[in-house]
N, CA, C and O of each residue as an XYZ file, in Angstrom:
500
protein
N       8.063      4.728    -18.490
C       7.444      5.513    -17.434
C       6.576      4.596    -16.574
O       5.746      3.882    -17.136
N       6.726      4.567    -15.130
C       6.067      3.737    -14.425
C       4.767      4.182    -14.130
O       4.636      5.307    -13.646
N       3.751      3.451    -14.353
C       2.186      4.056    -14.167
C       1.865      3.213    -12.803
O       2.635      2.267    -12.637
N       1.118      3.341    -12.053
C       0.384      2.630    -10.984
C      -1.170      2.763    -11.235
O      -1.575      3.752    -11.846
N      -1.945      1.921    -10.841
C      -3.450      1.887    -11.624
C      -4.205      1.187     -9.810
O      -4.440     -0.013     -9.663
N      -4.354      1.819     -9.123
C      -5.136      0.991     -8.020
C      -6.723      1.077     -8.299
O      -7.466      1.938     -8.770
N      -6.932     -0.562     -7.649
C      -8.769     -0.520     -7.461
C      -8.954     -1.391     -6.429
O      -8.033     -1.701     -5.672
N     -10.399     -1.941     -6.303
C     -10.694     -3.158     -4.683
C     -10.962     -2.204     -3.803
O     -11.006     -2.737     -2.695
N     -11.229     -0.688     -3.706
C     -11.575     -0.175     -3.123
C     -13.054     -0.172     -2.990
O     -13.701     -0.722     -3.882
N     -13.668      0.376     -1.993
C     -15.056      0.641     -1.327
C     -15.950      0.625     -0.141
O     -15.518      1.059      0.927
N     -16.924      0.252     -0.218
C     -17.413      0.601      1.188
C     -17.627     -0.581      2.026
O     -17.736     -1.581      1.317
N     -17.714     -0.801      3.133
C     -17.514     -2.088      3.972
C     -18.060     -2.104      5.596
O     -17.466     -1.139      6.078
N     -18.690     -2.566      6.422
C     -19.039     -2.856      7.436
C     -17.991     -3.385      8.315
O     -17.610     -4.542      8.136
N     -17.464     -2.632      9.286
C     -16.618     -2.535     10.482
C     -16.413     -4.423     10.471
O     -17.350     -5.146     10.133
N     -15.484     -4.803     10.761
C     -15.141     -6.339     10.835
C     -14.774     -7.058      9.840
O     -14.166     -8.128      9.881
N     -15.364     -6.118      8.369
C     -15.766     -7.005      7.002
C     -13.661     -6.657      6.460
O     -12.740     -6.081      7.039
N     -13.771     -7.319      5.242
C     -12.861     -7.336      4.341
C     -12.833     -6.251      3.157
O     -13.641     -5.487      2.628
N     -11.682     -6.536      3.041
C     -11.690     -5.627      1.273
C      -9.682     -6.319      0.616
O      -8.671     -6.536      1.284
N      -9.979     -6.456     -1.085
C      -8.658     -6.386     -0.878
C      -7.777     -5.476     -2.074
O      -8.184     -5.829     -3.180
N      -6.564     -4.285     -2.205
C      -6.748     -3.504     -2.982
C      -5.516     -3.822     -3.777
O      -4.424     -3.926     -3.219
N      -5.670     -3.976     -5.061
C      -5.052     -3.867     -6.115
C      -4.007     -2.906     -6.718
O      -4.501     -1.797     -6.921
N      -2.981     -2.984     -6.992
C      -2.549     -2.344     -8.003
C      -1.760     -2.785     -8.972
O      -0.932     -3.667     -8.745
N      -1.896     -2.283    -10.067
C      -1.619     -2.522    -11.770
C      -0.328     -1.700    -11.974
O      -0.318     -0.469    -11.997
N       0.996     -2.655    -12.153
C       2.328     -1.551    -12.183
C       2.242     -1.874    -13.949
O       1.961     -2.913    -14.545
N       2.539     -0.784    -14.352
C       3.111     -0.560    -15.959
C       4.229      0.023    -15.809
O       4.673      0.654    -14.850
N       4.752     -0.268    -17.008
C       6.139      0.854    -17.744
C       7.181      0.151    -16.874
O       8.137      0.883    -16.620
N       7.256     -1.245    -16.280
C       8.623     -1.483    -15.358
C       8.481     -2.740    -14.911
O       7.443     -3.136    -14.379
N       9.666     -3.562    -15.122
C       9.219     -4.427    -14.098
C       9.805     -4.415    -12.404
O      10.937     -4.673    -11.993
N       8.979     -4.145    -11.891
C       9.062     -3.603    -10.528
C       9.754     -4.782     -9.098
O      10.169     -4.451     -7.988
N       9.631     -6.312     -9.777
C      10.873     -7.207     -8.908
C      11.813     -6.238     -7.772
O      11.843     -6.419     -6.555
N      12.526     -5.216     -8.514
C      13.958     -4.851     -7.726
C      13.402     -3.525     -7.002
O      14.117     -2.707     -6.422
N      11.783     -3.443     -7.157
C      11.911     -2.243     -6.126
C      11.150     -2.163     -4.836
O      10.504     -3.096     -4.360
N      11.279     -0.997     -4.323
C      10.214     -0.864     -2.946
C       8.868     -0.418     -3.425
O       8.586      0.395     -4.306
N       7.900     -1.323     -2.443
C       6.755     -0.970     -2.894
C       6.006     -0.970     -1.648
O       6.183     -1.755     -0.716
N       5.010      0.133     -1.712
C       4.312      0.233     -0.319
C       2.642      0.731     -0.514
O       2.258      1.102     -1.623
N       1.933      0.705      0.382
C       0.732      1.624      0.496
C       0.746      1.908      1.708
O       0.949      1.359      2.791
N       0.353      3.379      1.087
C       0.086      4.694      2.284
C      -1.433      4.811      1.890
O      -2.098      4.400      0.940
N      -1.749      5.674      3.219
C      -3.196      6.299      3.139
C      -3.045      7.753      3.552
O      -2.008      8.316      3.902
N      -4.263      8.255      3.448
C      -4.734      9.732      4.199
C      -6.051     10.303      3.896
O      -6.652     10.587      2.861
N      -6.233     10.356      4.842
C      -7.611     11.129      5.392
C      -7.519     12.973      5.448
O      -6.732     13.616      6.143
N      -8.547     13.524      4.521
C      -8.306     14.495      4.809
C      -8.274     15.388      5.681
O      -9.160     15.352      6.535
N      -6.986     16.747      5.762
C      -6.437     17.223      6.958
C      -5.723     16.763      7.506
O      -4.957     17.445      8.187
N      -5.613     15.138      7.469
C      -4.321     14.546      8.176
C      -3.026     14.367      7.636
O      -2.853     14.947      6.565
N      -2.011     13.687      8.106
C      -0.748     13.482      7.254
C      -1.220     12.508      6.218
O      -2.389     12.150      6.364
N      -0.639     12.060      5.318
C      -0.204     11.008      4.594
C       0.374      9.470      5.403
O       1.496      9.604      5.891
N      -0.042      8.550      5.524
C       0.413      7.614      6.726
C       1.095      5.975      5.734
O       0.438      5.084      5.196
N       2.407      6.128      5.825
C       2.467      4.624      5.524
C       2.134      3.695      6.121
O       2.268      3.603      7.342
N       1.380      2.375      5.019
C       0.505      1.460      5.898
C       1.107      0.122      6.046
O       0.920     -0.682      6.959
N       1.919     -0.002      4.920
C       2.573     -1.523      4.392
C       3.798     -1.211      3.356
O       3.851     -0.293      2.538
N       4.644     -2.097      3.581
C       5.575     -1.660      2.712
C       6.037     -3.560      2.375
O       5.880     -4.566      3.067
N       6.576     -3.364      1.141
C       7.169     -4.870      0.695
C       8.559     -4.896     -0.500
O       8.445     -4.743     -1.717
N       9.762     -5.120      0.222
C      10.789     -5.078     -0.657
C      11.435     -5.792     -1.209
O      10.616     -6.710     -1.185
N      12.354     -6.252     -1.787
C      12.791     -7.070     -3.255
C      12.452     -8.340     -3.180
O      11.989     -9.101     -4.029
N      12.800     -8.523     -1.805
C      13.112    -10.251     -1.321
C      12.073    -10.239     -1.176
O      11.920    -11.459     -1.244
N      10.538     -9.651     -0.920
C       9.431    -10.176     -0.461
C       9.681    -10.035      1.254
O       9.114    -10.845      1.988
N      10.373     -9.191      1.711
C      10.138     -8.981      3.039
C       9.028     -7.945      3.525
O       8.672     -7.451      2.456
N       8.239     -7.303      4.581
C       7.153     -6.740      4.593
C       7.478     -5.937      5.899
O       8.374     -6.381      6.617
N       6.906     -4.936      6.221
C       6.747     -4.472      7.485
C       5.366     -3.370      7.248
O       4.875     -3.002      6.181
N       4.961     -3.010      8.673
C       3.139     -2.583      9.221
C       3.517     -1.539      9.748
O       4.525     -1.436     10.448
N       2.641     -0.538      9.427
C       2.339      0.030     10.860
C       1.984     -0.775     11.944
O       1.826     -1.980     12.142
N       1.884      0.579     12.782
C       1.251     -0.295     14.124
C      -0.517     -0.749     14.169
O      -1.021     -1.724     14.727
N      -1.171      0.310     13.393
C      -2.235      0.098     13.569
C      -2.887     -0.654     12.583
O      -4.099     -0.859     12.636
N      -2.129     -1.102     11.638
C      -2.547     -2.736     10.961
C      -1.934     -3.888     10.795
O      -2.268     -4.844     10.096
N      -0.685     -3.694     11.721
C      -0.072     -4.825     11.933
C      -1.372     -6.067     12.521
O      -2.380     -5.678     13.112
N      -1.112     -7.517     12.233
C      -2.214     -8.429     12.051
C      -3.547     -8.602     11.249
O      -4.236     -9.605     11.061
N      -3.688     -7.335     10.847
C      -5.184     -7.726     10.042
C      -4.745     -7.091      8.624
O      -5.513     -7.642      7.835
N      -4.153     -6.470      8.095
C      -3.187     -6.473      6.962
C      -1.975     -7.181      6.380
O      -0.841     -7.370      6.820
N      -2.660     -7.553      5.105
C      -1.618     -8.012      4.688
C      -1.258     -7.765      3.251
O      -2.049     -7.737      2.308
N       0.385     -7.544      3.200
C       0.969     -7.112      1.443
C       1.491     -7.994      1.068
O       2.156     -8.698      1.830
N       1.341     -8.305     -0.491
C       2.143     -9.162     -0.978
C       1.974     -8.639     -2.599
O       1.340     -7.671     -3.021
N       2.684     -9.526     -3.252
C       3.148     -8.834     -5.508
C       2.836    -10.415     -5.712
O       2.881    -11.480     -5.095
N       2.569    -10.001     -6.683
C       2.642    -11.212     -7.817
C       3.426    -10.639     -8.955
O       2.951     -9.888     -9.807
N       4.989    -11.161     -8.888
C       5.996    -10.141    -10.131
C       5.441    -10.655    -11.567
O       5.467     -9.938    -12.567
N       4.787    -12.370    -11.548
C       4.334    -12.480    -13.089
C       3.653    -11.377    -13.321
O       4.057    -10.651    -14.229
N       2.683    -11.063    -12.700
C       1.515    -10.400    -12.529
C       1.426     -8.812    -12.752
O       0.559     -8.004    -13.088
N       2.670     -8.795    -12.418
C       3.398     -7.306    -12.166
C       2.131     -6.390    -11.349
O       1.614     -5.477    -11.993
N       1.772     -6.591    -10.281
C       0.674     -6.252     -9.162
C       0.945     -7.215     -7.743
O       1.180     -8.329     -7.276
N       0.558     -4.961     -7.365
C       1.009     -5.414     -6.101
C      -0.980     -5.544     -4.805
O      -2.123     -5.116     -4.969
N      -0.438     -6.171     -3.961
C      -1.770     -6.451     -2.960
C      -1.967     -5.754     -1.680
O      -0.969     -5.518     -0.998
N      -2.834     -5.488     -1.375
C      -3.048     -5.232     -0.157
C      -4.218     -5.793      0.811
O      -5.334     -5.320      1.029
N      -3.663     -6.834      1.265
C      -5.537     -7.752      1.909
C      -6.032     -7.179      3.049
O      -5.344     -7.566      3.994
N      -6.952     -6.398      3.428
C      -7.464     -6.035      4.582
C      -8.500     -6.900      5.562
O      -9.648     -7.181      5.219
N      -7.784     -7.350      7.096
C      -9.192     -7.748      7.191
C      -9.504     -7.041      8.812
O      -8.812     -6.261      9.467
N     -10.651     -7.587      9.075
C     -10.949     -6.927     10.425
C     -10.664     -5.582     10.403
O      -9.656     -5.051     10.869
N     -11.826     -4.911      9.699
C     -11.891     -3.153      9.043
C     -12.153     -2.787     10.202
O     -13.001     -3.355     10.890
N     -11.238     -1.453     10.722
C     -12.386     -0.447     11.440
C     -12.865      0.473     10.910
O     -12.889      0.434      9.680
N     -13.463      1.720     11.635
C     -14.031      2.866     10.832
C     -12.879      3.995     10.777
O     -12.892      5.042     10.129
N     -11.790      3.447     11.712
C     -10.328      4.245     11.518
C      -9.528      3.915     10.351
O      -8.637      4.635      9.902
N      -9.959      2.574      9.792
C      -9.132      2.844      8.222
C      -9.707      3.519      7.411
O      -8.732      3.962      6.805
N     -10.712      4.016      6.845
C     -11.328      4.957      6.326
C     -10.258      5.674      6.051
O      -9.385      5.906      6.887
N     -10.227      6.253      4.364
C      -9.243      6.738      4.182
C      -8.865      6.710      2.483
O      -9.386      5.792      1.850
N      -8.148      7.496      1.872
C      -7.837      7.390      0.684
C      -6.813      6.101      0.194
O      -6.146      6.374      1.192
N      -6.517      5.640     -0.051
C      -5.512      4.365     -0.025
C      -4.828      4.564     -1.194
O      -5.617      4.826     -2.102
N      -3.198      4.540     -1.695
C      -2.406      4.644     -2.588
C      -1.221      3.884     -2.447
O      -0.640      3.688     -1.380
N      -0.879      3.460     -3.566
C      -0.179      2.566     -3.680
C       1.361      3.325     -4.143
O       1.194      4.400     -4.719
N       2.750      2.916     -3.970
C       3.230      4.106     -4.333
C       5.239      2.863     -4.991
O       5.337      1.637     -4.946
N       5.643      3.225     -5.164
C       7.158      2.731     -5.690
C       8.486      3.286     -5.569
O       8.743      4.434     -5.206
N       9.167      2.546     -5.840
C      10.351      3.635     -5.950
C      11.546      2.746     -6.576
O      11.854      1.734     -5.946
N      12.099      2.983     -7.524
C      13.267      2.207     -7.347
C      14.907      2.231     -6.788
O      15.962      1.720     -7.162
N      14.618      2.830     -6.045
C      15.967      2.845     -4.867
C      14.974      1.867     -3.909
O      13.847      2.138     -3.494
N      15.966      0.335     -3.643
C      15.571     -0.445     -3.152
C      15.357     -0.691     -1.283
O      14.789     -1.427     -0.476
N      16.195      0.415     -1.355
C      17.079      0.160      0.748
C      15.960      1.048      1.122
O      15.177      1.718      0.448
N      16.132      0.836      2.578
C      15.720      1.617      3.577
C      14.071      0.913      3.531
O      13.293      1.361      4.373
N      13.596     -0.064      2.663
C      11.654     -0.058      2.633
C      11.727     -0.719      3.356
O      12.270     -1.822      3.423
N      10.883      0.174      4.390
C      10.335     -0.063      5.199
C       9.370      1.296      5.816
O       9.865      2.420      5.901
N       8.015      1.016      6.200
C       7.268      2.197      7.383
C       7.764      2.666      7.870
O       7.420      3.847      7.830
N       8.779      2.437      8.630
C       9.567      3.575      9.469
C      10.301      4.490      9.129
O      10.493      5.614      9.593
N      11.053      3.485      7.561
C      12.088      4.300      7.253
C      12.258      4.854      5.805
O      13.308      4.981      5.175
N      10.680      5.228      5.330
C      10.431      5.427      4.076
C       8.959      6.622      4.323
O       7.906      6.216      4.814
N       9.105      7.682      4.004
C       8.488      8.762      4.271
C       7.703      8.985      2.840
O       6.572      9.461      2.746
N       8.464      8.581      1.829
C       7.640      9.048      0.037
C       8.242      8.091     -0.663
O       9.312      7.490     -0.566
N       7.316      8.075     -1.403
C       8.163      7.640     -3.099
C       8.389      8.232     -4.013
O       8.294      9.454     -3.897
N       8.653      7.861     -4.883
C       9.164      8.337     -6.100
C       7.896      8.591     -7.189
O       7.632      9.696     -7.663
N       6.974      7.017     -7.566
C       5.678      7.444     -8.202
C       4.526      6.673     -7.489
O       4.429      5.545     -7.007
N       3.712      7.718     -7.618
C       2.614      7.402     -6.818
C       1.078      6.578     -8.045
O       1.057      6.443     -9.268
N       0.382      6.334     -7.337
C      -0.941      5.814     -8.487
C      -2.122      7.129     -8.214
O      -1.833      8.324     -8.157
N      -3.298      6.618     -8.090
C      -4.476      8.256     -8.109
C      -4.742      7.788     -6.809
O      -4.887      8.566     -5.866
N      -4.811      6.616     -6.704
C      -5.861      6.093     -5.109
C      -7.086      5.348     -5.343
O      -7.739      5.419     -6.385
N      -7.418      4.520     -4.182
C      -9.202      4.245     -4.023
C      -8.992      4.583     -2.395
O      -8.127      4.762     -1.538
N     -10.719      4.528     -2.661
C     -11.110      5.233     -1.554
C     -11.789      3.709     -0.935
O     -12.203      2.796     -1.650
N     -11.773      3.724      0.817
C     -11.842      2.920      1.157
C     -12.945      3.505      2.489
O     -12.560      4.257      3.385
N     -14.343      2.973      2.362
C     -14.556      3.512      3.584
C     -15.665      2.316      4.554
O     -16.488      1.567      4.028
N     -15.432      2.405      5.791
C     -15.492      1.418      6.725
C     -16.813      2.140      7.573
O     -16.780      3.265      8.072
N     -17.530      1.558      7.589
C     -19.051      1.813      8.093
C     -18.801      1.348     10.122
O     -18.221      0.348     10.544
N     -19.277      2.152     10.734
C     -19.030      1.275     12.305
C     -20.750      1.261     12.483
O     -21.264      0.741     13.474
């Protein structure tokens, strides 16, 4: 059973950094899609980053350049480096999987399969 365990979440001053963690169990996750979404409550659910087998990556629009994803498969954990925060990332942050490998990407990946609980990430202006 695949568990997800995220942390590196917290509070931060508009410009500052943060970077968020997650802990994959029950799999080794190499062959799958892996992404983080956020959401703010009342809003949608928003994919933020996505990273698939080969280590290829794609952004939204609104963190394309100051985000960045990457895994460490020894490690079996996946990353999310934030920099140049605004007070618009504010937001729940989750890390999420799937193992059907195609289609990862933000545009073209709406859910996953298992999700983690979240950290909360919030950006001071």
């Amino acid at each position: 059973q695949v568990q997800l365990v995220e942390s590196g979440g917290g509070s931060v001053q508009a410009g500052g950094s943060l970077r968020l963690s997650c802990a994959v169990s029950g799999v080794t996750y190499s062959n799958y899609c892996m992404g983080w979404f956020r959401q703010v409550p009342g809003k949608e659910r928003e994919g933020v980053a996505f990273i698939n087998k080969a280590g290829s990556t794609s952004y939204a629009d609104s963190v394309k350049g100051r985000f960045t994803i990457s895994k460490d498969n020894a490690k079996n954990t996946l990353y999310l480096e934030m920099n140049s925060l605004k007070a618009e990332d504010t937001a729940m942050y989750y890390c999420a999987s799937d193992a059907y490998p195609h289609f990862c990407t933000v545009k073209t990946r709406l859910t996953m399969a298992v999700w983690g609980q979240g950290t909360q990430v919030t950006v001071s202006s």
